[in-house]
mmCIF file of C-alpha atoms in Angstrom:
data_model
loop_
_atom_site.group_PDB
_atom_site.id
_atom_site.type_symbol
_atom_site.label_atom_id
_atom_site.label_comp_id
_atom_site.label_asym_id
_atom_site.label_seq_id
_atom_site.Cartn_x
_atom_site.Cartn_y
_atom_site.Cartn_z
ATOM 1 C CA MET A 714 189.416 -0.763 119.046
ATOM 2 C CA ASP A 715 187.187 -0.345 116.015
ATOM 3 C CA ILE A 716 189.231 2.411 114.371
ATOM 4 C CA ARG A 717 188.060 4.761 111.638
ATOM 5 C CA PRO A 718 191.023 5.019 109.248
ATOM 6 C CA SER A 719 191.740 8.460 107.854
ATOM 7 C CA PRO A 720 190.305 9.040 104.355
ATOM 8 C CA ILE A 721 191.987 12.464 104.020
ATOM 9 C CA ALA A 722 195.593 11.956 105.171
ATOM 10 C CA GLY A 723 197.842 12.635 102.207
ATOM 11 C CA SER A 724 195.391 15.068 100.614
ATOM 12 C CA TRP A 725 193.942 17.442 103.198
ATOM 13 C CA TYR A 726 197.056 17.179 105.340
ATOM 14 C CA PRO A 727 200.402 15.315 105.211
ATOM 15 C CA SER A 728 200.262 11.560 105.719
ATOM 16 C CA ASN A 729 203.855 11.442 106.979
ATOM 17 C CA PRO A 730 203.726 11.815 110.801
ATOM 18 C CA ALA A 731 206.936 13.826 111.023
ATOM 19 C CA HIS A 732 205.859 16.197 108.252
ATOM 20 C CA LEU A 733 202.423 16.654 109.768
ATOM 21 C CA GLN A 734 203.810 17.276 113.243
ATOM 22 C CA HIS A 735 206.292 19.816 111.884
ATOM 23 C CA GLU A 736 203.564 21.694 109.990
ATOM 24 C CA ILE A 737 201.132 21.779 112.932
ATOM 25 C CA ASP A 738 203.868 22.839 115.370
ATOM 26 C CA ARG A 739 204.995 25.604 113.005
ATOM 27 C CA TYR A 740 201.502 27.067 112.807
ATOM 28 C CA LEU A 741 201.062 26.827 116.580
ATOM 29 C CA ALA A 742 204.396 28.562 117.165
ATOM 30 C CA GLN A 743 203.377 31.433 114.886
ATOM 31 C CA ALA A 744 200.029 31.974 116.625
ATOM 32 C CA GLU A 745 199.937 34.686 119.294
ATOM 33 C CA PRO A 746 196.417 34.768 120.774
ATOM 34 C CA PRO A 747 195.743 37.058 123.725
ATOM 35 C CA VAL A 748 195.690 35.724 127.265
ATOM 36 C CA LEU A 749 192.015 35.705 128.196
ATOM 37 C CA PRO A 750 191.154 36.394 131.869
ATOM 38 C CA GLY A 751 188.826 33.449 132.317
ATOM 39 C CA LYS A 752 188.025 29.890 131.262
ATOM 40 C CA VAL A 753 187.798 29.060 127.565
ATOM 41 C CA TRP A 754 184.841 26.730 127.052
ATOM 42 C CA GLY A 755 184.916 26.595 123.282
ATOM 43 C CA VAL A 756 186.627 27.686 120.101
ATOM 44 C CA LEU A 757 185.732 28.317 116.475
ATOM 45 C CA ALA A 758 188.242 26.828 114.033
ATOM 46 C CA PRO A 759 188.196 26.400 110.224
ATOM 47 C CA HIS A 760 188.390 23.016 108.529
ATOM 48 C CA ALA A 761 189.923 23.445 105.071
ATOM 49 C CA GLY A 762 193.143 21.781 103.971
ATOM 50 C CA VAL A 763 195.784 22.455 106.610
ATOM 51 C CA ARG A 764 197.931 24.392 104.139
ATOM 52 C CA TYR A 765 195.139 26.929 103.737
ATOM 53 C CA SER A 766 193.278 27.146 107.045
ATOM 54 C CA GLY A 767 195.957 25.828 109.401
ATOM 55 C CA PRO A 768 197.560 29.228 110.085
ATOM 56 C CA ILE A 769 194.145 30.528 111.250
ATOM 57 C CA ALA A 770 193.039 27.377 113.100
ATOM 58 C CA ALA A 771 196.274 27.452 115.090
ATOM 59 C CA TRP A 772 195.161 30.669 116.811
ATOM 60 C CA ALA A 773 192.105 28.885 118.223
ATOM 61 C CA PHE A 774 194.061 25.914 119.499
ATOM 62 C CA ALA A 775 197.010 27.948 120.763
ATOM 63 C CA CYS A 776 194.479 29.846 122.877
ATOM 64 C CA VAL A 777 193.771 26.727 124.956
ATOM 65 C CA ARG A 778 197.348 25.537 125.459
ATOM 66 C CA GLY A 779 197.850 24.673 129.112
ATOM 67 C CA ARG A 780 194.324 23.340 129.561
ATOM 68 C CA THR A 781 193.799 19.621 130.144
ATOM 69 C CA PRO A 782 190.226 18.860 129.051
ATOM 70 C CA GLU A 783 188.931 15.394 129.752
ATOM 71 C CA ILE A 784 186.590 15.395 126.760
ATOM 72 C CA ILE A 785 186.536 17.408 123.538
ATOM 73 C CA VAL A 786 183.414 17.895 121.449
ATOM 74 C CA ILE A 787 183.824 18.683 117.773
ATOM 75 C CA ALA A 788 180.620 19.933 116.166
ATOM 76 C CA SER A 789 180.782 20.293 112.401
ATOM 77 C CA PRO A 790 178.551 20.313 109.338
ATOM 78 C CA TRP A 791 177.812 17.044 107.575
ATOM 79 C CA HIS A 792 178.667 18.139 104.046
ATOM 80 C CA ARG A 793 176.954 15.193 102.345
ATOM 81 C CA GLY A 794 173.420 16.045 103.462
ATOM 82 C CA GLY A 795 170.801 13.387 104.107
ATOM 83 C CA PRO A 796 167.588 12.626 105.964
ATOM 84 C CA THR A 797 168.975 12.345 109.513
ATOM 85 C CA PRO A 798 169.643 15.642 111.302
ATOM 86 C CA LEU A 799 172.571 14.682 113.538
ATOM 87 C CA ILE A 800 175.331 12.172 112.844
ATOM 88 C CA THR A 801 178.144 10.709 114.904
ATOM 89 C CA THR A 802 180.777 8.078 114.259
ATOM 90 C CA GLY A 803 179.987 4.381 114.364
ATOM 91 C CA HIS A 804 183.590 3.615 115.345
ATOM 92 C CA THR A 805 185.258 3.658 118.755
ATOM 93 C CA ALA A 806 188.263 5.723 117.668
ATOM 94 C CA TYR A 807 189.615 8.007 114.952
ATOM 95 C CA GLU A 808 193.069 7.571 113.450
ATOM 96 C CA THR A 809 195.404 10.275 112.162
ATOM 97 C CA PRO A 810 199.091 9.974 111.271
ATOM 98 C CA LEU A 811 199.780 11.250 114.812
ATOM 99 C CA GLY A 812 197.975 8.365 116.497
ATOM 100 C CA ILE A 813 194.631 7.128 117.792
ATOM 101 C CA VAL A 814 191.930 9.341 119.307
ATOM 102 C CA PRO A 815 189.406 7.341 121.384
ATOM 103 C CA VAL A 816 185.702 8.151 121.140
ATOM 104 C CA ASP A 817 183.723 8.567 124.365
ATOM 105 C CA ASN A 818 180.867 6.192 123.623
ATOM 106 C CA ASN A 819 179.303 6.756 127.045
ATOM 107 C CA ALA A 820 179.078 10.483 126.304
ATOM 108 C CA ILE A 821 177.594 9.728 122.874
ATOM 109 C CA ALA A 822 174.930 7.556 124.527
ATOM 110 C CA GLN A 823 174.158 10.301 127.074
ATOM 111 C CA LEU A 824 173.925 12.923 124.346
ATOM 112 C CA ASP A 825 171.692 10.665 122.262
ATOM 113 C CA GLU A 826 169.344 10.146 125.214
ATOM 114 C CA ALA A 827 169.231 13.872 126.002
ATOM 115 C CA LEU A 828 168.438 14.697 122.374
ATOM 116 C CA ARG A 829 165.661 12.121 122.129
ATOM 117 C CA ARG A 830 164.098 13.459 125.315
ATOM 118 C CA ARG A 831 164.393 17.110 124.262
ATOM 119 C CA ALA A 832 163.929 16.982 120.487
ATOM 120 C CA GLY A 833 162.429 13.617 119.620
ATOM 121 C CA PHE A 834 165.444 12.474 117.603
ATOM 122 C CA GLY A 835 168.972 11.362 118.400
ATOM 123 C CA LEU A 836 172.317 10.672 116.792
ATOM 124 C CA THR A 837 172.730 8.492 113.714
ATOM 125 C CA PRO A 838 176.026 6.546 113.737
ATOM 126 C CA ARG A 839 177.949 6.304 110.452
ATOM 127 C CA ARG A 840 180.897 4.033 109.717
ATOM 128 C CA HIS A 841 183.746 4.752 107.304
ATOM 129 C CA ASP A 842 182.475 8.266 106.633
ATOM 130 C CA ASP A 843 184.637 10.635 104.581
ATOM 131 C CA GLU A 844 183.628 13.818 106.436
ATOM 132 C CA HIS A 845 186.737 15.977 106.795
ATOM 133 C CA ALA A 846 185.374 18.671 109.112
ATOM 134 C CA VAL A 847 185.867 16.683 112.328
ATOM 135 C CA GLU A 848 189.087 14.930 111.421
ATOM 136 C CA ILE A 849 190.978 18.001 110.207
ATOM 137 C CA GLU A 850 190.927 19.440 113.757
ATOM 138 C CA LEU A 851 192.387 16.324 115.386
ATOM 139 C CA PRO A 852 196.118 16.815 114.624
ATOM 140 C CA PHE A 853 195.983 20.262 116.258
ATOM 141 C CA LEU A 854 194.263 18.813 119.305
ATOM 142 C CA GLN A 855 196.732 15.920 119.460
ATOM 143 C CA ARG A 856 199.699 18.298 119.440
ATOM 144 C CA VAL A 857 198.160 20.650 122.021
ATOM 145 C CA PHE A 858 196.650 18.127 124.434
ATOM 146 C CA GLY A 859 198.167 14.718 123.713
ATOM 147 C CA SER A 860 195.399 12.358 124.841
ATOM 148 C CA PHE A 861 191.702 13.093 125.286
ATOM 149 C CA TRP A 862 188.266 11.599 124.719
ATOM 150 C CA LEU A 863 186.388 12.722 121.609
ATOM 151 C CA LEU A 864 182.679 13.344 121.083
ATOM 152 C CA PRO A 865 182.057 14.058 117.371
ATOM 153 C CA VAL A 866 178.731 15.470 116.149
ATOM 154 C CA MET A 867 178.016 16.351 112.506
ATOM 155 C CA LEU A 868 174.955 18.402 111.590
ATOM 156 C CA ALA A 869 173.101 17.566 108.375
ATOM 157 C CA ASP A 870 170.300 19.858 109.569
ATOM 158 C CA GLN A 871 171.672 23.228 110.700
ATOM 159 C CA SER A 872 168.346 24.863 111.453
ATOM 160 C CA ALA A 873 167.914 26.933 114.603
ATOM 161 C CA VAL A 874 165.629 24.283 116.120
ATOM 162 C CA THR A 875 168.109 21.430 115.682
ATOM 163 C CA SER A 876 171.121 23.522 116.650
ATOM 164 C CA ALA A 877 169.460 24.822 119.814
ATOM 165 C CA ALA A 878 168.412 21.302 120.812
ATOM 166 C CA LEU A 879 171.958 20.067 120.268
ATOM 167 C CA GLY A 880 173.406 22.954 122.280
ATOM 168 C CA ALA A 881 171.124 22.269 125.234
ATOM 169 C CA ALA A 882 171.752 18.515 125.084
ATOM 170 C CA LEU A 883 175.517 19.049 124.910
ATOM 171 C CA ALA A 884 175.435 21.287 127.983
ATOM 172 C CA GLU A 885 173.417 18.656 129.844
ATOM 173 C CA THR A 886 175.830 15.899 128.811
ATOM 174 C CA LEU A 887 178.974 17.848 129.640
ATOM 175 C CA ARG A 888 177.938 19.550 132.882
ATOM 176 C CA GLY A 889 180.390 18.636 135.635
ATOM 177 C CA ARG A 890 183.083 17.499 133.207
ATOM 178 C CA ASP A 891 186.194 19.377 132.113
ATOM 179 C CA ALA A 892 185.168 19.856 128.500
ATOM 180 C CA LEU A 893 186.225 21.865 125.469
ATOM 181 C CA LEU A 894 183.869 22.414 122.533
ATOM 182 C CA VAL A 895 185.133 23.019 118.995
ATOM 183 C CA ALA A 896 182.882 24.550 116.340
ATOM 184 C CA SER A 897 184.407 23.427 113.053
ATOM 185 C CA SER A 898 183.403 25.780 110.237
ATOM 186 C CA ASP A 899 184.739 27.772 107.321
ATOM 187 C CA LEU A 900 183.185 31.100 106.380
ATOM 188 C CA SER A 901 182.319 32.455 102.899
ATOM 189 C CA HIS A 902 182.938 30.148 99.938
ATOM 190 C CA TYR A 903 184.176 30.994 96.439
ATOM 191 C CA GLU A 904 183.667 34.754 96.520
ATOM 192 C CA PRO A 905 186.011 37.493 95.275
ATOM 193 C CA GLU A 906 188.213 38.619 98.158
ATOM 194 C CA PRO A 907 186.448 41.960 98.815
ATOM 195 C CA VAL A 908 183.043 40.268 98.900
ATOM 196 C CA ALA A 909 184.340 37.489 101.133
ATOM 197 C CA ARG A 910 185.810 39.925 103.622
ATOM 198 C CA ARG A 911 182.551 41.872 103.826
ATOM 199 C CA LEU A 912 180.461 38.738 104.352
ATOM 200 C CA ASP A 913 182.907 37.254 106.830
ATOM 201 C CA ALA A 914 183.023 40.454 108.869
ATOM 202 C CA GLY A 915 179.238 40.339 109.128
ATOM 203 C CA LEU A 916 179.220 36.728 110.262
ATOM 204 C CA LEU A 917 182.054 37.138 112.766
ATOM 205 C CA GLN A 918 180.360 40.218 114.206
ATOM 206 C CA ARG A 919 177.383 38.003 115.073
ATOM 207 C CA VAL A 920 179.665 35.360 116.577
ATOM 208 C CA GLU A 921 181.417 38.002 118.682
ATOM 209 C CA ALA A 922 178.019 39.315 119.832
ATOM 210 C CA PHE A 923 177.356 35.801 121.225
ATOM 211 C CA ASP A 924 174.142 35.632 119.190
ATOM 212 C CA PRO A 925 173.576 32.080 117.864
ATOM 213 C CA ASP A 926 170.204 32.892 116.326
ATOM 214 C CA ALA A 927 171.782 35.736 114.342
ATOM 215 C CA VAL A 928 174.600 33.457 113.181
ATOM 216 C CA ILE A 929 172.086 31.055 111.663
ATOM 217 C CA ALA A 930 170.025 33.903 110.166
ATOM 218 C CA ALA A 931 173.033 35.603 108.524
ATOM 219 C CA GLU A 932 172.867 33.690 105.234
ATOM 220 C CA ALA A 933 169.136 34.238 104.738
ATOM 221 C CA GLU A 934 169.637 37.933 105.479
ATOM 222 C CA GLY A 935 172.502 38.153 102.984
ATOM 223 C CA VAL A 936 175.006 39.516 105.488
ATOM 224 C CA GLY A 937 177.293 36.511 106.030
ATOM 225 C CA TYR A 938 177.794 32.810 105.501
ATOM 226 C CA ALA A 939 179.355 29.867 107.314
ATOM 227 C CA CYS A 940 179.117 26.272 106.121
ATOM 228 C CA GLY A 941 178.860 25.273 109.780
ATOM 229 C CA SER A 942 176.502 27.992 110.982
ATOM 230 C CA GLY A 943 174.432 25.456 112.919
ATOM 231 C CA ALA A 944 177.533 23.922 114.459
ATOM 232 C CA ILE A 945 178.727 27.368 115.549
ATOM 233 C CA ALA A 946 175.316 28.178 117.006
ATOM 234 C CA ALA A 947 175.089 24.858 118.869
ATOM 235 C CA VAL A 948 178.504 25.419 120.445
ATOM 236 C CA LEU A 949 177.551 28.986 121.403
ATOM 237 C CA TRP A 950 174.340 27.767 123.029
ATOM 238 C CA ALA A 951 176.141 24.957 124.889
ATOM 239 C CA CYS A 952 178.969 27.191 126.093
ATOM 240 C CA ARG A 953 176.492 29.805 127.341
ATOM 241 C CA GLU A 954 174.660 27.189 129.416
ATOM 242 C CA LEU A 955 177.989 25.991 130.815
ATOM 243 C CA GLY A 956 178.918 29.524 131.925
ATOM 244 C CA ALA A 957 180.598 31.305 129.013
ATOM 245 C CA ASN A 958 179.743 34.986 128.623
ATOM 246 C CA ARG A 959 182.292 36.352 126.139
ATOM 247 C CA VAL A 960 183.440 35.662 122.573
ATOM 248 C CA THR A 961 186.748 37.022 121.298
ATOM 249 C CA ILE A 962 187.677 36.881 117.619
ATOM 250 C CA LEU A 963 191.296 35.763 117.510
ATOM 251 C CA ARG A 964 192.231 35.739 113.827
ATOM 252 C CA TYR A 965 190.806 36.042 110.334
ATOM 253 C CA GLY A 966 192.166 35.192 106.908
ATOM 254 C CA THR A 967 191.265 33.697 103.558
ATOM 255 C CA SER A 968 192.658 31.143 101.150
ATOM 256 C CA GLY A 969 193.876 34.172 99.184
ATOM 257 C CA ASP A 970 196.612 34.565 101.772
ATOM 258 C CA VAL A 971 198.088 31.365 100.281
ATOM 259 C CA GLU A 972 196.819 31.403 96.680
ATOM 260 C CA ARG A 973 197.180 35.116 95.985
ATOM 261 C CA ALA A 974 196.300 34.967 92.279
ATOM 262 C CA ALA A 975 193.044 33.016 92.742
ATOM 263 C CA PRO A 976 189.894 34.803 91.503
ATOM 264 C CA TRP A 977 187.895 33.613 94.538
ATOM 265 C CA VAL A 978 188.620 32.735 98.157
ATOM 266 C CA VAL A 979 187.284 30.833 101.158
ATOM 267 C CA GLY A 980 187.137 32.655 104.486
ATOM 268 C CA TYR A 981 188.516 31.359 107.791
ATOM 269 C CA GLY A 982 187.982 32.629 111.325
ATOM 270 C CA ALA A 983 189.242 31.658 114.772
ATOM 271 C CA ALA A 984 187.480 32.650 117.980
ATOM 272 C CA ALA A 985 187.407 31.815 121.689
ATOM 273 C CA ILE A 986 184.199 31.392 123.710
ATOM 274 C CA TRP A 987 185.038 32.010 127.333
ATOM 275 C CA GLN A 988 183.823 32.716 130.813
ATOM 276 C CA ALA A 989 185.045 36.016 132.214
ATOM 277 C CA ALA A 990 185.434 36.425 135.954
ATOM 278 C CA TYR A 991 182.669 38.421 137.672
ATOM 279 C CA SER A 992 184.973 41.390 138.333
ATOM 280 C CA GLU A 993 185.987 41.522 134.657
ATOM 281 C CA VAL A 994 182.309 41.491 133.609
ATOM 282 C CA GLN A 995 181.525 44.362 135.977
ATOM 283 C CA ASN A 996 184.325 46.460 134.488
ATOM 284 C CA ARG A 997 182.878 46.236 130.963
#
């Protein structure tokens, strides 16, 4: 395997396998998401250092315990920016202290072809990247699912056009497979706690309304912010095409829950994107 070594183990999360496993398992044990009467197609999870966002992220991943997805998509922002809209790994596997996660290169090729046909551009592979927003979710997924195939996509362009194209191409690529999609995103950044909570409530309201266009428009309208707004929207669009018809907000918090004296915070949200049974829809 051509393995991408972790550039963030020992900083964003513990590099010692036993310590990391203990921390992830503790957060998962503390999470108490509701039992949703349907299939969870996707989740929203934050991607800050595990000490800060882990207690919130655990609610998203605890929600899908018991599932056995064949392939997991992680859609995240590409924080470095650049000229290519969509990026994936150039390696065949990711490595964390908990082991190796293989990349589904066939799925990447199918997604690339679908994107080029639909949008006129595809995925740009990058090797030895230092993007944390995909990797930080992997230890949770390893502890919940054990083994799985990974399809990582990082958005340098989070416009509605690119995000919608990615969502449609993901649904095409994943149709017929047992898949789980993860939208990796934090919420407001470096705001006083009251401001952060107001902005985050506005953004999460749009997520819960299952409105990907409104999620992307939130920042321009001054009512909310997510660093991965395009990633969230793409996952919402893909999950809708695959059959999801509900979003449930599972948990919310900020970095101020850990660093209580800090003058500013970062917001974190966890949500489930799921497909309610027909009878449950009719009763709403």
